[in-house]
Amino acid sequence: MVKTKIAVLVSGGGTNLQALLDAQQSGVLRDGEIVLVISSNPKAYALTRAAQAGVPGVVCSRKELGSQAAFEAAISQALAGCGAELLVLAGFMSILSEAFTRQWPRRILNVHPSLIPSFCGKGYYGLKVHEAALAYGVKVTGATVHFVNEVPDGGEILLQKAVEIQPGDTPEVLQRRVMEQAEWKLLPQATQMISEEIGREKTQ
Ligand code: GAR
């Protein structure tokens, strides 16, 4: 089967990108190939991870491009250039407009560090999600991989995994546990699932 071409969109440290690159190496991600990494942040360490793995990286910075429309046009151009068929948001901290997400129905995945519908939507990203979970006092949190549509964190859920909160957790400690126990497993698994599905559709 011809591999599905994947573009990974990042903004920061890129540990989820690393999990995808490792999954490609180990064969967990067998039906997809990461062909491009797009970073919204020129300083993202994720770009170094991409370079180390020999995957091309490009920067599309909303700040530098000046508007959401110019930002999304730059992303679209990069995606067209590499022939991407599936987009994976791996710690991507910008919200994509309805005009953009409509062009990729069931073709954009996102990993979110909570059990949606808890602690999600506008304003809930990165460490803020874990701060909110600890402030509320929930005893179980987790991660979700879902399709991206026009509603932030509102698309169809693909996979979820629960992670227990321990006494004395800080947001940083909890973030790490959620990544290790849930995100780094779920994201490669979901990416393989959809890559395979796209591959099958192409051969039909
Ligand atoms: C991850 O926990 C990811 O789920 C979260 O940011 C972190 C990025 O880490 N994403 C969001 O909050 C998106 N709404 P990484 O750069 O090491 O993958």
PDB file of C-alpha atoms and ligand atoms in Angstrom:
ATOM      1  CA  MET A   1       0.000   0.000   0.000  1.00  0.00           C
ATOM      2  CA  VAL A   2       1.264   3.493  -0.834  1.00  0.00           C
ATOM      3  CA  LYS A   3       2.001   5.370   2.375  1.00  0.00           C
ATOM      4  CA  THR A   4      -0.176   8.307   3.379  1.00  0.00           C
ATOM      5  CA  LYS A   5       1.748  11.569   3.339  1.00  0.00           C
ATOM      6  CA  ILE A   6       1.611  13.255   6.720  1.00  0.00           C
ATOM      7  CA  ALA A   7       2.410  16.843   7.715  1.00  0.00           C
ATOM      8  CA  VAL A   8       2.902  17.440  11.442  1.00  0.00           C
ATOM      9  CA  LEU A   9       2.121  20.909  12.816  1.00  0.00           C
ATOM     10  CA  VAL A  10       3.981  21.937  15.968  1.00  0.00           C
ATOM     11  CA  SER A  11       4.715  24.969  18.147  1.00  0.00           C
ATOM     12  CA  GLY A  12       7.000  23.858  20.952  1.00  0.00           C
ATOM     13  CA  GLY A  13       9.095  21.077  22.406  1.00  0.00           C
ATOM     14  CA  GLY A  14       7.804  18.482  20.012  1.00  0.00           C
ATOM     15  CA  THR A  15       7.698  15.404  22.246  1.00  0.00           C
ATOM     16  CA  ASN A  16       4.558  14.273  20.424  1.00  0.00           C
ATOM     17  CA  LEU A  17       6.337  14.785  17.104  1.00  0.00           C
ATOM     18  CA  GLN A  18       9.154  12.646  18.528  1.00  0.00           C
ATOM     19  CA  ALA A  19       6.646   9.930  19.438  1.00  0.00           C
ATOM     20  CA  LEU A  20       5.438   9.960  15.818  1.00  0.00           C
ATOM     21  CA  LEU A  21       8.979   9.831  14.424  1.00  0.00           C
ATOM     22  CA  ASP A  22       9.804   6.945  16.787  1.00  0.00           C
ATOM     23  CA  ALA A  23       6.593   5.157  15.785  1.00  0.00           C
ATOM     24  CA  GLN A  24       7.609   5.467  12.156  1.00  0.00           C
ATOM     25  CA  GLN A  25      11.005   3.992  13.004  1.00  0.00           C
ATOM     26  CA  SER A  26       9.567   1.103  15.022  1.00  0.00           C
ATOM     27  CA  GLY A  27       6.805   0.293  12.543  1.00  0.00           C
ATOM     28  CA  VAL A  28       3.894   1.267  14.806  1.00  0.00           C
ATOM     29  CA  LEU A  29       3.228   3.933  12.173  1.00  0.00           C
ATOM     30  CA  ARG A  30       3.527   1.769   9.051  1.00  0.00           C
ATOM     31  CA  ASP A  31       0.989   3.191   6.624  1.00  0.00           C
ATOM     32  CA  GLY A  32       2.020   6.833   6.900  1.00  0.00           C
ATOM     33  CA  GLU A  33       5.159   8.825   6.231  1.00  0.00           C
ATOM     34  CA  ILE A  34       5.971  12.168   7.842  1.00  0.00           C
ATOM     35  CA  VAL A  35       6.961  14.330   4.882  1.00  0.00           C
ATOM     36  CA  LEU A  36       6.945  17.787   6.475  1.00  0.00           C
ATOM     37  CA  VAL A  37       6.965  19.526   9.857  1.00  0.00           C
ATOM     38  CA  ILE A  38       5.369  22.980  10.002  1.00  0.00           C
ATOM     39  CA  SER A  39       6.112  25.103  13.050  1.00  0.00           C
ATOM     40  CA  SER A  40       4.176  28.196  14.075  1.00  0.00           C
ATOM     41  CA  ASN A  41       7.167  29.174  16.205  1.00  0.00           C
ATOM     42  CA  PRO A  42      10.608  29.759  14.677  1.00  0.00           C
ATOM     43  CA  LYS A  43      12.298  28.776  17.967  1.00  0.00           C
ATOM     44  CA  ALA A  44      10.433  25.487  18.498  1.00  0.00           C
ATOM     45  CA  TYR A  45      12.715  22.621  19.532  1.00  0.00           C
ATOM     46  CA  ALA A  46      10.429  20.429  17.432  1.00  0.00           C
ATOM     47  CA  LEU A  47      12.244  21.823  14.354  1.00  0.00           C
ATOM     48  CA  THR A  48      15.518  20.403  15.679  1.00  0.00           C
ATOM     49  CA  ARG A  49      13.839  17.027  16.188  1.00  0.00           C
ATOM     50  CA  ALA A  50      12.593  17.125  12.582  1.00  0.00           C
ATOM     51  CA  ALA A  51      16.059  18.019  11.263  1.00  0.00           C
ATOM     52  CA  GLN A  52      17.644  15.205  13.312  1.00  0.00           C
ATOM     53  CA  ALA A  53      15.219  12.760  11.742  1.00  0.00           C
ATOM     54  CA  GLY A  54      15.896  14.118   8.243  1.00  0.00           C
ATOM     55  CA  VAL A  55      12.384  15.509   7.835  1.00  0.00           C
ATOM     56  CA  PRO A  56      12.074  18.967   6.215  1.00  0.00           C
ATOM     57  CA  GLY A  57      10.785  21.716   8.478  1.00  0.00           C
ATOM     58  CA  VAL A  58       9.229  25.070   7.646  1.00  0.00           C
ATOM     59  CA  VAL A  59       8.147  27.992   9.810  1.00  0.00           C
ATOM     60  CA  CYS A  60       4.753  29.641   9.338  1.00  0.00           C
ATOM     61  CA  SER A  61       4.487  32.296  12.019  1.00  0.00           C
ATOM     62  CA  ARG A  62       1.165  34.082  12.401  1.00  0.00           C
ATOM     63  CA  LYS A  63       2.981  36.962  14.059  1.00  0.00           C
ATOM     64  CA  GLU A  64       5.407  37.389  11.164  1.00  0.00           C
ATOM     65  CA  LEU A  65       2.754  36.858   8.480  1.00  0.00           C
ATOM     66  CA  GLY A  66       0.470  39.453  10.055  1.00  0.00           C
ATOM     67  CA  SER A  67      -2.987  37.903   9.653  1.00  0.00           C
ATOM     68  CA  GLN A  68      -4.820  34.613  10.076  1.00  0.00           C
ATOM     69  CA  ALA A  69      -5.508  34.534   6.322  1.00  0.00           C
ATOM     70  CA  ALA A  70      -1.820  34.977   5.419  1.00  0.00           C
ATOM     71  CA  PHE A  71      -0.826  32.426   8.075  1.00  0.00           C
ATOM     72  CA  GLU A  72      -3.230  29.818   6.709  1.00  0.00           C
ATOM     73  CA  ALA A  73      -2.284  30.606   3.094  1.00  0.00           C
ATOM     74  CA  ALA A  74       1.369  29.915   3.969  1.00  0.00           C
ATOM     75  CA  ILE A  75       0.406  26.630   5.648  1.00  0.00           C
ATOM     76  CA  SER A  76      -1.730  25.620   2.647  1.00  0.00           C
ATOM     77  CA  GLN A  77       1.114  26.393   0.269  1.00  0.00           C
ATOM     78  CA  ALA A  78       3.544  24.267   2.299  1.00  0.00           C
ATOM     79  CA  LEU A  79       1.017  21.419   2.419  1.00  0.00           C
ATOM     80  CA  ALA A  80       0.428  21.559  -1.334  1.00  0.00           C
ATOM     81  CA  GLY A  81       4.189  21.570  -1.912  1.00  0.00           C
ATOM     82  CA  CYS A  82       4.691  18.273  -0.077  1.00  0.00           C
ATOM     83  CA  GLY A  83       1.478  16.577  -1.197  1.00  0.00           C
ATOM     84  CA  ALA A  84       0.208  16.114   2.353  1.00  0.00           C
ATOM     85  CA  GLU A  85      -2.925  13.991   2.743  1.00  0.00           C
ATOM     86  CA  LEU A  86      -3.189  13.998   6.532  1.00  0.00           C
ATOM     87  CA  LEU A  87      -2.400  16.782   9.024  1.00  0.00           C
ATOM     88  CA  VAL A  88      -1.441  15.976  12.598  1.00  0.00           C
ATOM     89  CA  LEU A  89      -1.494  18.770  15.179  1.00  0.00           C
ATOM     90  CA  ALA A  90       1.121  17.759  17.749  1.00  0.00           C
ATOM     91  CA  GLY A  91       1.294  20.549  20.308  1.00  0.00           C
ATOM     92  CA  PHE A  92       0.158  23.124  17.733  1.00  0.00           C
ATOM     93  CA  MET A  93      -0.932  26.188  19.682  1.00  0.00           C
ATOM     94  CA  SER A  94      -2.767  28.188  16.994  1.00  0.00           C
ATOM     95  CA  ILE A  95      -6.455  27.824  16.229  1.00  0.00           C
ATOM     96  CA  LEU A  96      -7.282  27.107  12.588  1.00  0.00           C
ATOM     97  CA  SER A  97     -10.250  28.893  11.009  1.00  0.00           C
ATOM     98  CA  GLU A  98     -13.392  27.272   9.689  1.00  0.00           C
ATOM     99  CA  ALA A  99     -12.319  28.226   6.146  1.00  0.00           C
ATOM    100  CA  PHE A 100      -9.181  26.152   6.659  1.00  0.00           C
ATOM    101  CA  THR A 101     -10.578  23.154   8.556  1.00  0.00           C
ATOM    102  CA  ARG A 102     -13.411  22.774   6.010  1.00  0.00           C
ATOM    103  CA  GLN A 103     -10.825  21.989   3.371  1.00  0.00           C
ATOM    104  CA  TRP A 104      -9.639  18.984   5.389  1.00  0.00           C
ATOM    105  CA  PRO A 105     -12.719  17.130   6.641  1.00  0.00           C
ATOM    106  CA  ARG A 106     -11.643  14.109   8.774  1.00  0.00           C
ATOM    107  CA  ARG A 107      -8.094  14.764   7.650  1.00  0.00           C
ATOM    108  CA  ILE A 108      -6.769  16.760  10.624  1.00  0.00           C
ATOM    109  CA  LEU A 109      -5.946  15.054  13.916  1.00  0.00           C
ATOM    110  CA  ASN A 110      -5.203  16.794  17.198  1.00  0.00           C
ATOM    111  CA  VAL A 111      -3.956  15.557  20.546  1.00  0.00           C
ATOM    112  CA  HIS A 112      -5.379  17.341  23.572  1.00  0.00           C
ATOM    113  CA  PRO A 113      -4.088  16.763  27.110  1.00  0.00           C
ATOM    114  CA  SER A 114      -7.409  16.120  28.888  1.00  0.00           C
ATOM    115  CA  LEU A 115     -10.465  13.909  28.614  1.00  0.00           C
ATOM    116  CA  ILE A 116     -12.635  16.037  26.293  1.00  0.00           C
ATOM    117  CA  PRO A 117     -15.181  17.581  27.030  1.00  0.00           C
ATOM    118  CA  SER A 118     -13.357  18.516  30.253  1.00  0.00           C
ATOM    119  CA  PHE A 119     -10.760  21.304  30.227  1.00  0.00           C
ATOM    120  CA  CYS A 120     -10.836  21.979  26.487  1.00  0.00           C
ATOM    121  CA  GLY A 121     -11.676  24.706  23.998  1.00  0.00           C
ATOM    122  CA  LYS A 122     -10.369  28.240  23.736  1.00  0.00           C
ATOM    123  CA  GLY A 123      -7.793  29.114  26.401  1.00  0.00           C
ATOM    124  CA  TYR A 124      -7.091  25.493  27.358  1.00  0.00           C
ATOM    125  CA  TYR A 125      -3.712  24.549  25.957  1.00  0.00           C
ATOM    126  CA  GLY A 126      -0.423  23.139  27.202  1.00  0.00           C
ATOM    127  CA  LEU A 127       0.219  23.505  30.922  1.00  0.00           C
ATOM    128  CA  LYS A 128      -2.991  25.543  31.410  1.00  0.00           C
ATOM    129  CA  VAL A 129      -5.020  22.366  30.923  1.00  0.00           C
ATOM    130  CA  HIS A 130      -3.225  20.597  33.774  1.00  0.00           C
ATOM    131  CA  GLU A 131      -3.408  23.698  36.004  1.00  0.00           C
ATOM    132  CA  ALA A 132      -7.180  23.730  35.473  1.00  0.00           C
ATOM    133  CA  ALA A 133      -7.550  20.003  36.193  1.00  0.00           C
ATOM    134  CA  LEU A 134      -5.581  20.353  39.452  1.00  0.00           C
ATOM    135  CA  ALA A 135      -7.477  23.524  40.460  1.00  0.00           C
ATOM    136  CA  TYR A 136     -10.809  21.740  39.932  1.00  0.00           C
ATOM    137  CA  GLY A 137      -9.630  18.784  41.963  1.00  0.00           C
ATOM    138  CA  VAL A 138     -10.484  16.000  39.516  1.00  0.00           C
ATOM    139  CA  LYS A 139      -8.915  12.650  40.385  1.00  0.00           C
ATOM    140  CA  VAL A 140      -8.670  11.366  36.829  1.00  0.00           C
ATOM    141  CA  THR A 141      -7.569  13.201  33.702  1.00  0.00           C
ATOM    142  CA  GLY A 142      -6.030  11.923  30.458  1.00  0.00           C
ATOM    143  CA  ALA A 143      -5.631  12.659  26.785  1.00  0.00           C
ATOM    144  CA  THR A 144      -7.827  12.702  23.692  1.00  0.00           C
ATOM    145  CA  VAL A 145      -7.075  12.377  19.993  1.00  0.00           C
ATOM    146  CA  HIS A 146      -9.846  13.819  17.843  1.00  0.00           C
ATOM    147  CA  PHE A 147     -10.595  15.081  14.362  1.00  0.00           C
ATOM    148  CA  VAL A 148     -10.342  18.845  14.012  1.00  0.00           C
ATOM    149  CA  ASN A 149     -13.326  20.841  12.817  1.00  0.00           C
ATOM    150  CA  GLU A 150     -14.367  24.496  13.207  1.00  0.00           C
ATOM    151  CA  VAL A 151     -15.063  24.115  16.949  1.00  0.00           C
ATOM    152  CA  PRO A 152     -11.849  24.236  19.028  1.00  0.00           C
ATOM    153  CA  ASP A 153     -11.369  20.712  20.484  1.00  0.00           C
ATOM    154  CA  GLY A 154     -14.903  19.928  19.258  1.00  0.00           C
ATOM    155  CA  GLY A 155     -14.387  17.367  16.488  1.00  0.00           C
ATOM    156  CA  GLU A 156     -15.202  13.655  16.633  1.00  0.00           C
ATOM    157  CA  ILE A 157     -13.237  11.758  19.258  1.00  0.00           C
ATOM    158  CA  LEU A 158     -11.040   8.912  18.008  1.00  0.00           C
ATOM    159  CA  LEU A 159      -9.150   7.717  21.094  1.00  0.00           C
ATOM    160  CA  GLN A 160      -9.019   8.577  24.790  1.00  0.00           C
ATOM    161  CA  LYS A 161      -6.977   7.298  27.697  1.00  0.00           C
ATOM    162  CA  ALA A 162      -7.427   8.054  31.391  1.00  0.00           C
ATOM    163  CA  VAL A 163      -4.517   8.968  33.666  1.00  0.00           C
ATOM    164  CA  GLU A 164      -4.737   9.175  37.462  1.00  0.00           C
ATOM    165  CA  ILE A 165      -3.854  12.312  39.356  1.00  0.00           C
ATOM    166  CA  GLN A 166      -1.547  11.654  42.329  1.00  0.00           C
ATOM    167  CA  PRO A 167      -1.409  13.581  45.614  1.00  0.00           C
ATOM    168  CA  GLY A 168       1.134  16.383  45.381  1.00  0.00           C
ATOM    169  CA  ASP A 169       1.060  16.608  41.580  1.00  0.00           C
ATOM    170  CA  THR A 170       2.251  19.873  40.079  1.00  0.00           C
ATOM    171  CA  PRO A 171       1.063  20.902  36.588  1.00  0.00           C
ATOM    172  CA  GLU A 172       4.505  19.944  35.224  1.00  0.00           C
ATOM    173  CA  VAL A 173       4.530  16.501  36.873  1.00  0.00           C
ATOM    174  CA  LEU A 174       0.983  15.825  35.690  1.00  0.00           C
ATOM    175  CA  GLN A 175       1.751  17.009  32.157  1.00  0.00           C
ATOM    176  CA  ARG A 176       4.653  14.580  31.941  1.00  0.00           C
ATOM    177  CA  ARG A 177       2.541  11.654  33.233  1.00  0.00           C
ATOM    178  CA  VAL A 178      -0.261  12.404  30.761  1.00  0.00           C
ATOM    179  CA  MET A 179       2.269  12.538  27.930  1.00  0.00           C
ATOM    180  CA  GLU A 180       4.037   9.316  28.923  1.00  0.00           C
ATOM    181  CA  GLN A 181       0.952   7.268  29.743  1.00  0.00           C
ATOM    182  CA  ALA A 182      -1.424   8.610  27.133  1.00  0.00           C
ATOM    183  CA  GLU A 183      -0.394  11.143  24.470  1.00  0.00           C
ATOM    184  CA  TRP A 184       2.753   9.450  23.171  1.00  0.00           C
ATOM    185  CA  LYS A 185       0.803   6.212  22.701  1.00  0.00           C
ATOM    186  CA  LEU A 186      -2.540   7.522  21.446  1.00  0.00           C
ATOM    187  CA  LEU A 187      -1.245   9.947  18.838  1.00  0.00           C
ATOM    188  CA  PRO A 188       0.873   7.395  16.888  1.00  0.00           C
ATOM    189  CA  GLN A 189      -1.935   4.838  17.201  1.00  0.00           C
ATOM    190  CA  ALA A 190      -4.576   7.214  15.811  1.00  0.00           C
ATOM    191  CA  THR A 191      -2.207   8.447  13.093  1.00  0.00           C
ATOM    192  CA  GLN A 192      -1.625   4.852  11.974  1.00  0.00           C
ATOM    193  CA  MET A 193      -5.382   4.154  12.028  1.00  0.00           C
ATOM    194  CA  ILE A 194      -6.238   7.099   9.777  1.00  0.00           C
ATOM    195  CA  SER A 195      -3.189   6.646   7.524  1.00  0.00           C
ATOM    196  CA  GLU A 196      -4.316   3.087   6.888  1.00  0.00           C
ATOM    197  CA  GLU A 197      -7.878   4.230   6.221  1.00  0.00           C
ATOM    198  CA  ILE A 198      -6.698   6.836   3.685  1.00  0.00           C
ATOM    199  CA  GLY A 199      -4.463   4.206   2.049  1.00  0.00           C
ATOM    200  CA  ARG A 200      -7.388   1.814   1.751  1.00  0.00           C
ATOM    201  CA  GLU A 201      -9.637   4.507   0.256  1.00  0.00           C
ATOM    202  CA  LYS A 202      -6.997   5.227  -2.404  1.00  0.00           C
ATOM    203  CA  THR A 203      -6.810   1.608  -3.527  1.00  0.00           C
ATOM    204  CA  GLN A 204     -10.590   1.225  -3.821  1.00  0.00           C
TER     205      GLN A 204
HETATM  206  C1  GAR B   1       1.052  18.444  24.677  1.00  0.00           C
HETATM  207  O1  GAR B   1       0.671  18.115  25.988  1.00  0.00           O
HETATM  208  C2  GAR B   1      -0.174  18.608  23.793  1.00  0.00           C
HETATM  209  O2  GAR B   1      -1.199  17.706  24.087  1.00  0.00           O
HETATM  210  C3  GAR B   1      -0.588  20.002  24.150  1.00  0.00           C
HETATM  211  O3  GAR B   1       0.616  20.716  24.303  1.00  0.00           O
HETATM  212  C4  GAR B   1       1.681  19.838  24.639  1.00  0.00           C
HETATM  213  C5  GAR B   1       2.753  19.955  23.583  1.00  0.00           C
HETATM  214  O4  GAR B   1       3.878  19.201  23.890  1.00  0.00           O
HETATM  215  N1  GAR B   1      -1.413  20.540  23.118  1.00  0.00           N
HETATM  216  C6  GAR B   1      -2.390  21.401  23.343  1.00  0.00           C
HETATM  217  O5  GAR B   1      -2.657  21.833  24.448  1.00  0.00           O
HETATM  218  C7  GAR B   1      -3.162  21.829  22.098  1.00  0.00           C
HETATM  219  N2  GAR B   1      -4.398  22.406  22.455  1.00  0.00           N
HETATM  220  P1  GAR B   1       4.946  18.760  22.787  1.00  0.00           P
HETATM  221  O6  GAR B   1       5.331  20.010  21.983  1.00  0.00           O
HETATM  222  O7  GAR B   1       6.107  18.249  23.602  1.00  0.00           O
HETATM  223  O8  GAR B   1       4.328  17.705  21.926  1.00  0.00           O
END
